[in-house]
mmCIF file of C-alpha atoms in Angstrom:
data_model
loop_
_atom_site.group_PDB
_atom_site.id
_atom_site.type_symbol
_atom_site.label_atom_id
_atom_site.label_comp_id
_atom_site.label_asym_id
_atom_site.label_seq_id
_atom_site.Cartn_x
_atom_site.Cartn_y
_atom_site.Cartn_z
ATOM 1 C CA UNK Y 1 15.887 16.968 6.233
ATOM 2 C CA UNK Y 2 12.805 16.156 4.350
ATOM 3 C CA UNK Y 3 9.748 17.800 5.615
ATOM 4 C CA UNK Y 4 7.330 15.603 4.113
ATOM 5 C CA UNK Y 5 7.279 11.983 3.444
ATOM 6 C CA UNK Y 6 6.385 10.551 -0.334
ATOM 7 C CA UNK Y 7 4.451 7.724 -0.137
ATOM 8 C CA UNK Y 8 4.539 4.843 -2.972
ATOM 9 C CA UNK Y 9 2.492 2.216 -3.709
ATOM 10 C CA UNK Y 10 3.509 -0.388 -5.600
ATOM 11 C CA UNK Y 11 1.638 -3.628 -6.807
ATOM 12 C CA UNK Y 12 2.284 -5.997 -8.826
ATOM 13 C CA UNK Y 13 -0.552 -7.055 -11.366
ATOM 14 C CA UNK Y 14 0.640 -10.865 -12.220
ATOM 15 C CA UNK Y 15 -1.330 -11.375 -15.405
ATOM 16 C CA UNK Y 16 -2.422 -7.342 -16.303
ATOM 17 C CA UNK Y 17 -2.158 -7.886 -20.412
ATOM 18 C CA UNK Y 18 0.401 -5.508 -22.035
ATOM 19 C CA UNK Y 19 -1.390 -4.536 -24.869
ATOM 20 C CA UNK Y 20 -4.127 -2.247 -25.373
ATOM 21 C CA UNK Y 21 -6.512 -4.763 -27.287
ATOM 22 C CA UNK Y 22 -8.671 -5.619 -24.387
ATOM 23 C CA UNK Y 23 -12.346 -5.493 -24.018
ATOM 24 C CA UNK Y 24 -13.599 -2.683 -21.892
ATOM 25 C CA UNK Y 25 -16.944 -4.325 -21.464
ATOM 26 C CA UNK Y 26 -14.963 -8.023 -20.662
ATOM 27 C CA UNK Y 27 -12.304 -6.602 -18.259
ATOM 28 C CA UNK Y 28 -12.086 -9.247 -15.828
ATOM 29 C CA UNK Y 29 -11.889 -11.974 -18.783
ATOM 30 C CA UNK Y 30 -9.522 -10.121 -21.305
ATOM 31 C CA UNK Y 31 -7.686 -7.789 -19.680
ATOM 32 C CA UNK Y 32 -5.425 -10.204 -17.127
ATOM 33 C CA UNK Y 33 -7.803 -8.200 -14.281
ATOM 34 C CA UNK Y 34 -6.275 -4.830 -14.764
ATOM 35 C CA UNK Y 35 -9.629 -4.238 -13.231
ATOM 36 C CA UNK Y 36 -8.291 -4.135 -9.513
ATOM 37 C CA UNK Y 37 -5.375 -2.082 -10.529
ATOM 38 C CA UNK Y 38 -7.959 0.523 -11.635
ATOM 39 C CA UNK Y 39 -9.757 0.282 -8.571
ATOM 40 C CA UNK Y 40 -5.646 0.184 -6.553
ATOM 41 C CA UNK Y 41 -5.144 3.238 -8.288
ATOM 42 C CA UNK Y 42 -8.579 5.240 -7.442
ATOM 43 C CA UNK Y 43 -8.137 3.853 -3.588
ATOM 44 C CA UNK Y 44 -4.236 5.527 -3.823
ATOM 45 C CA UNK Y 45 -5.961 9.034 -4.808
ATOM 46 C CA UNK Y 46 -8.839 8.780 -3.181
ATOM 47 C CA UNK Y 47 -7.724 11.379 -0.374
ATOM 48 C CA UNK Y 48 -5.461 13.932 -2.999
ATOM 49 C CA UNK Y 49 -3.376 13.438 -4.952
ATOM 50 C CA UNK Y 50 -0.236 15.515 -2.943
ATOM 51 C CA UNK Y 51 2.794 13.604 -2.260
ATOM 52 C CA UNK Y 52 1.395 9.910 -3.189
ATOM 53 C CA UNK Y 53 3.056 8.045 -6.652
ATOM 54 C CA UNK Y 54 0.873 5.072 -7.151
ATOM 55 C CA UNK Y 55 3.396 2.360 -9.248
ATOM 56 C CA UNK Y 56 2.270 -1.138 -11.240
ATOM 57 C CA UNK Y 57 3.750 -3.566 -13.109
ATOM 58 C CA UNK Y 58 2.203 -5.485 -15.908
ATOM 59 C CA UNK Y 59 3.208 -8.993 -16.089
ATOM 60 C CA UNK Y 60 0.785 -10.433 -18.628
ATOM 61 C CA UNK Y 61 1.022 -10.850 -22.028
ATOM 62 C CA UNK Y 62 2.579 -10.370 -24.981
ATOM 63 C CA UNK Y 63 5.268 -7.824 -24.139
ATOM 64 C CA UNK Y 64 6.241 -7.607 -20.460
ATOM 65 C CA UNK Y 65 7.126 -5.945 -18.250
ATOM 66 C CA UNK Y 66 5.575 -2.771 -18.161
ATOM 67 C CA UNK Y 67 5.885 -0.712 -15.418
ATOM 68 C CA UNK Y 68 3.249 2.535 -15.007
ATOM 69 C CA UNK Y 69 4.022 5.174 -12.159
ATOM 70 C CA UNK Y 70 1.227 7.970 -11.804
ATOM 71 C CA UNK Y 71 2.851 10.863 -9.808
ATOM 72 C CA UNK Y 72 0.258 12.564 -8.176
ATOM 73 C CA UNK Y 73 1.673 15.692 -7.997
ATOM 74 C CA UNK Y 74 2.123 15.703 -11.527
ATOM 75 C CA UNK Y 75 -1.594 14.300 -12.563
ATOM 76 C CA UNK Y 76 -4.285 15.839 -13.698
ATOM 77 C CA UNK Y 77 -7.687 14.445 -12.517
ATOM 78 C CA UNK Y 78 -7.730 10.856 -13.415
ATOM 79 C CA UNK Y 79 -10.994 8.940 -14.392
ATOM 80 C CA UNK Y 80 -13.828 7.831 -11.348
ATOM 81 C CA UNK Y 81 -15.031 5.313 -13.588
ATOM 82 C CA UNK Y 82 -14.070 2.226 -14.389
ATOM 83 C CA UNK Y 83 -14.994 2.650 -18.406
ATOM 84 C CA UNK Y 84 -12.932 5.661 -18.473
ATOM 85 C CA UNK Y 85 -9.683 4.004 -16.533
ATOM 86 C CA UNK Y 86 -9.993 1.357 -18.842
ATOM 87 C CA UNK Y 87 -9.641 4.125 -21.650
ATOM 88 C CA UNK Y 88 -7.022 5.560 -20.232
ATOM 89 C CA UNK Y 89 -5.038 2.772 -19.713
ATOM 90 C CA UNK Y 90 -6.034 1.499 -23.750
ATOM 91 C CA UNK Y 91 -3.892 5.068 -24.774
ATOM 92 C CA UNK Y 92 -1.041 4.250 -22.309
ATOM 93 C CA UNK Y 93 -0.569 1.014 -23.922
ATOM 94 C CA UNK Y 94 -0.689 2.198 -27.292
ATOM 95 C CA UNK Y 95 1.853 5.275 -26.816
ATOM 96 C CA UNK Y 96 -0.157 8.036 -26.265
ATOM 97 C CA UNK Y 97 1.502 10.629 -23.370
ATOM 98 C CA UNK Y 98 -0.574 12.078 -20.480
ATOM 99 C CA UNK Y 99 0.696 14.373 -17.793
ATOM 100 C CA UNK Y 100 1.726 12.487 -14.639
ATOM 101 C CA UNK Y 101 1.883 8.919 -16.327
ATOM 102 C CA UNK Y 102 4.982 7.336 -17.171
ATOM 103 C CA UNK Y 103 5.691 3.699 -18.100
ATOM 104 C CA UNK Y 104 8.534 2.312 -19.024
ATOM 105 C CA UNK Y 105 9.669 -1.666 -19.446
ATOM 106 C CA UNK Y 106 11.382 -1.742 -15.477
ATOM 107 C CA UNK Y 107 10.603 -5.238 -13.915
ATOM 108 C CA UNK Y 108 8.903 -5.705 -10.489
ATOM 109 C CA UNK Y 109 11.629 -6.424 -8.521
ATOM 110 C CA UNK Y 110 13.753 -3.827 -10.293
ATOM 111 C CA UNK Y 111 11.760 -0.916 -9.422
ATOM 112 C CA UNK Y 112 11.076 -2.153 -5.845
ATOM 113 C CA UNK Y 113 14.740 -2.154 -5.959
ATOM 114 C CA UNK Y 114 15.178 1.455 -7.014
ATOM 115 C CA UNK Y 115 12.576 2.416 -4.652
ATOM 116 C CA UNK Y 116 14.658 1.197 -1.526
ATOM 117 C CA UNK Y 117 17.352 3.643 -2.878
ATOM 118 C CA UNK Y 118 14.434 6.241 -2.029
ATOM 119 C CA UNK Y 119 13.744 4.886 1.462
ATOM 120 C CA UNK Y 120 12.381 1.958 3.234
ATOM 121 C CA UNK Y 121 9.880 0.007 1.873
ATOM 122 C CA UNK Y 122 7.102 -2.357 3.155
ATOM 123 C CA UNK Y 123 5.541 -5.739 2.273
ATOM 124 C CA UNK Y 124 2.406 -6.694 3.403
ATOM 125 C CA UNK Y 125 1.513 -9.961 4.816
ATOM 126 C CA UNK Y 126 -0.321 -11.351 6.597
ATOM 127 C CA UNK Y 127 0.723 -12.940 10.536
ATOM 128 C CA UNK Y 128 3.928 -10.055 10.404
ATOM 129 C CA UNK Y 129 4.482 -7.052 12.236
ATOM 130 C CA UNK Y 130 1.404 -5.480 13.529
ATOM 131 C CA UNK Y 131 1.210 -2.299 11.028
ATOM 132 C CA UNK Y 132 0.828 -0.229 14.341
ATOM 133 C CA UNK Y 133 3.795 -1.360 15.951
ATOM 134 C CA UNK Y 134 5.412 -0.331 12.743
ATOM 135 C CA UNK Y 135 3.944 3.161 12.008
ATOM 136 C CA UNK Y 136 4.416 3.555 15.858
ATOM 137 C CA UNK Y 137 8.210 3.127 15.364
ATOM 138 C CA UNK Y 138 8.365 5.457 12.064
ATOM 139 C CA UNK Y 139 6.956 7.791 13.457
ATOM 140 C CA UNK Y 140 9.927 8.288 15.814
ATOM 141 C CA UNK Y 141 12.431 8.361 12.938
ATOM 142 C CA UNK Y 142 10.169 10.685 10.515
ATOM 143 C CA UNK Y 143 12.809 13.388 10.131
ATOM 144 C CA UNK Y 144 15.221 10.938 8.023
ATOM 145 C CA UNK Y 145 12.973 9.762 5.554
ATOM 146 C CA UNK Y 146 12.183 10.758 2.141
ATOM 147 C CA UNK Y 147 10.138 8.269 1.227
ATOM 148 C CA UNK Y 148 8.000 5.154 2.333
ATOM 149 C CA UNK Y 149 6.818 2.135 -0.430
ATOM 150 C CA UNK Y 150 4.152 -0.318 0.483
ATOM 151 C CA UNK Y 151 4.233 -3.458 -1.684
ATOM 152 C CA UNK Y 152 1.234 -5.319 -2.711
ATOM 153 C CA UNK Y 153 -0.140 -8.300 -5.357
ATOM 154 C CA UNK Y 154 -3.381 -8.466 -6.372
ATOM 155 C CA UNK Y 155 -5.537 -11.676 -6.115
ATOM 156 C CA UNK Y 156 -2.532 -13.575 -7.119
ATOM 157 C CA UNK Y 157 0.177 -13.633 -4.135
ATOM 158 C CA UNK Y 158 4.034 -12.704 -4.913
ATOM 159 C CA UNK Y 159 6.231 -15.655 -5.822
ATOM 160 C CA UNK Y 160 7.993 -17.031 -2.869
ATOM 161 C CA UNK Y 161 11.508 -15.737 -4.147
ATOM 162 C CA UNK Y 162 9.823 -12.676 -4.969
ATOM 163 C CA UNK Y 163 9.503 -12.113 -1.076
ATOM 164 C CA UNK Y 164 12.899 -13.717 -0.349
ATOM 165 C CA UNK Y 165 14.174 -11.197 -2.538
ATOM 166 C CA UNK Y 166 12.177 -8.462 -1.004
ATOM 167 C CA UNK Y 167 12.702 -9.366 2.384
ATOM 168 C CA UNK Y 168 16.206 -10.481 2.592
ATOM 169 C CA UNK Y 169 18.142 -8.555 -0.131
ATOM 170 C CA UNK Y 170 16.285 -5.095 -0.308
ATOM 171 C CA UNK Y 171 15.385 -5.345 3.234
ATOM 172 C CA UNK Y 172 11.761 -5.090 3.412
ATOM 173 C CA UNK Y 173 9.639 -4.964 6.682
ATOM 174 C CA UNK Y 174 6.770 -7.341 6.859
ATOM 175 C CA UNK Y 175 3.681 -6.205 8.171
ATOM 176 C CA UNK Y 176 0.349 -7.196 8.580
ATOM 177 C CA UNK Y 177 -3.080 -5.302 8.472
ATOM 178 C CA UNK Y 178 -4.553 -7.782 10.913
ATOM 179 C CA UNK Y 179 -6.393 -11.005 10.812
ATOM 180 C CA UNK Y 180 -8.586 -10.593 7.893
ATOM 181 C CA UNK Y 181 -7.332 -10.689 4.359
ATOM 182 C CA UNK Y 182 -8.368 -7.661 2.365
ATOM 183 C CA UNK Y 183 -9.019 -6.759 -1.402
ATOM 184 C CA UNK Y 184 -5.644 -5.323 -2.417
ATOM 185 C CA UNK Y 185 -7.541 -1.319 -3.212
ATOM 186 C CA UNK Y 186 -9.213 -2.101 0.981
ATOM 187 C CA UNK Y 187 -5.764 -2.586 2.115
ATOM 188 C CA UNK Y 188 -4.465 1.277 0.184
ATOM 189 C CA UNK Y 189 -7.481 2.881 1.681
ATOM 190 C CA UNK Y 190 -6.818 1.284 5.106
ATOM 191 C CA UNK Y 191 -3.285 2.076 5.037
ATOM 192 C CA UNK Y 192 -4.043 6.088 3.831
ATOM 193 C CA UNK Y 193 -6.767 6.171 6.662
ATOM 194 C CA UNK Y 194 -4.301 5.188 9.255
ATOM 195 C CA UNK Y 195 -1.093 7.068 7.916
ATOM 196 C CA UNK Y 196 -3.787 10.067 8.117
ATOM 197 C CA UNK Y 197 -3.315 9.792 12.131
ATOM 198 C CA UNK Y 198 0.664 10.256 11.958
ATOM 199 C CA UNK Y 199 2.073 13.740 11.796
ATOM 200 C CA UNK Y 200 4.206 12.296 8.306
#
């Protein structure tokens, strides 16, 4: 039985360009707003780095999809900055290899599939299950899992088949954070801060 829980988060970035020819000092006009998937991926690591994989996909143009996973166990100290993230993500793009970074051409909905094969996975939204109620009822049932995915956008919601899909042929669990809507990076912090409180 697994001792200790992997925890994935995954988000989709709906217009995050594919190509490393954006401007670092225009990154919310050229860069499809890879911006808050910088700022997704510092919240994910921003309490270590052990047992968390932090996973996007890059819908934008000219060549998607291109899916990223950062393995934390596997990473070396990745940038605070948002200048240097934007660096490092200008070397993904173009090829170069770094330790803990993988990407690879996997759609959205294909690697939220293959992370169900891993263990259940979550989709926030909001008026669902309270996330409480939720963790509550994991907690119970920590012993069989290997793994737990939450599933986020970023400003631009998932497609409504995209959460048909989600919901009613991989089997996600809805949940919601509460009644106010929250920066996609506020909800990974909130969600670390309160997984913090279970013995996972």
């Amino acid at each position: 039985m697994p001792s200790i829980i992997n925890f994935h988060f995954l988000v989709k970035s709906t217009k995050g360009v594919t190509t490393n020819k954006f401007l670092i000092k225009d990154l919310t006009g050229t860069s499809g707003r890879l911006d808050i998937i910088f700022r997704c991926i510092q919240a994910t690591f921003s309490f270590g780095y052990k047992n968390i994989i932090f996973h996007t996909v890059l819908c934008g143009p000219p060549n998607p999809p291109k899916s990223l996973d950062f393995i934390g166990n596997q990473l070396k100290d990745l940038p605070l900055d948002e200048i240097r993230m934007a660096q490092l993500f200008q070397g993904i793009l173009k090829g170069s290899q770094f330790e803990g970074i993988s990407i690879t051409d996997k759609s959205f909905l294909q690697l939220a599939s293959e992370l169900t094969q891993k263990g259940p996975i979550v989709l926030l939204q909001e008026d669902s299950l309270p996330y409480s109620d939720y963790l509550n009822e994991l907690n119970k049932v920590k012993e069989n899992i290997e793994s737990l995915t939450f599933i986020l956008s970023d400003h631009i919601d998932l497609e409504p088949s995209e959460k048909d899909l989600l919901r009613n042929k991989l089997g996600a669990t809805l949940i919601s954070l509460g009644s106010e809507s929250y920066l996609a990076s506020h909800c990974i912090i909130f969600l670390l801060m309160k997984l913090k409180g279970y013995v996972f």
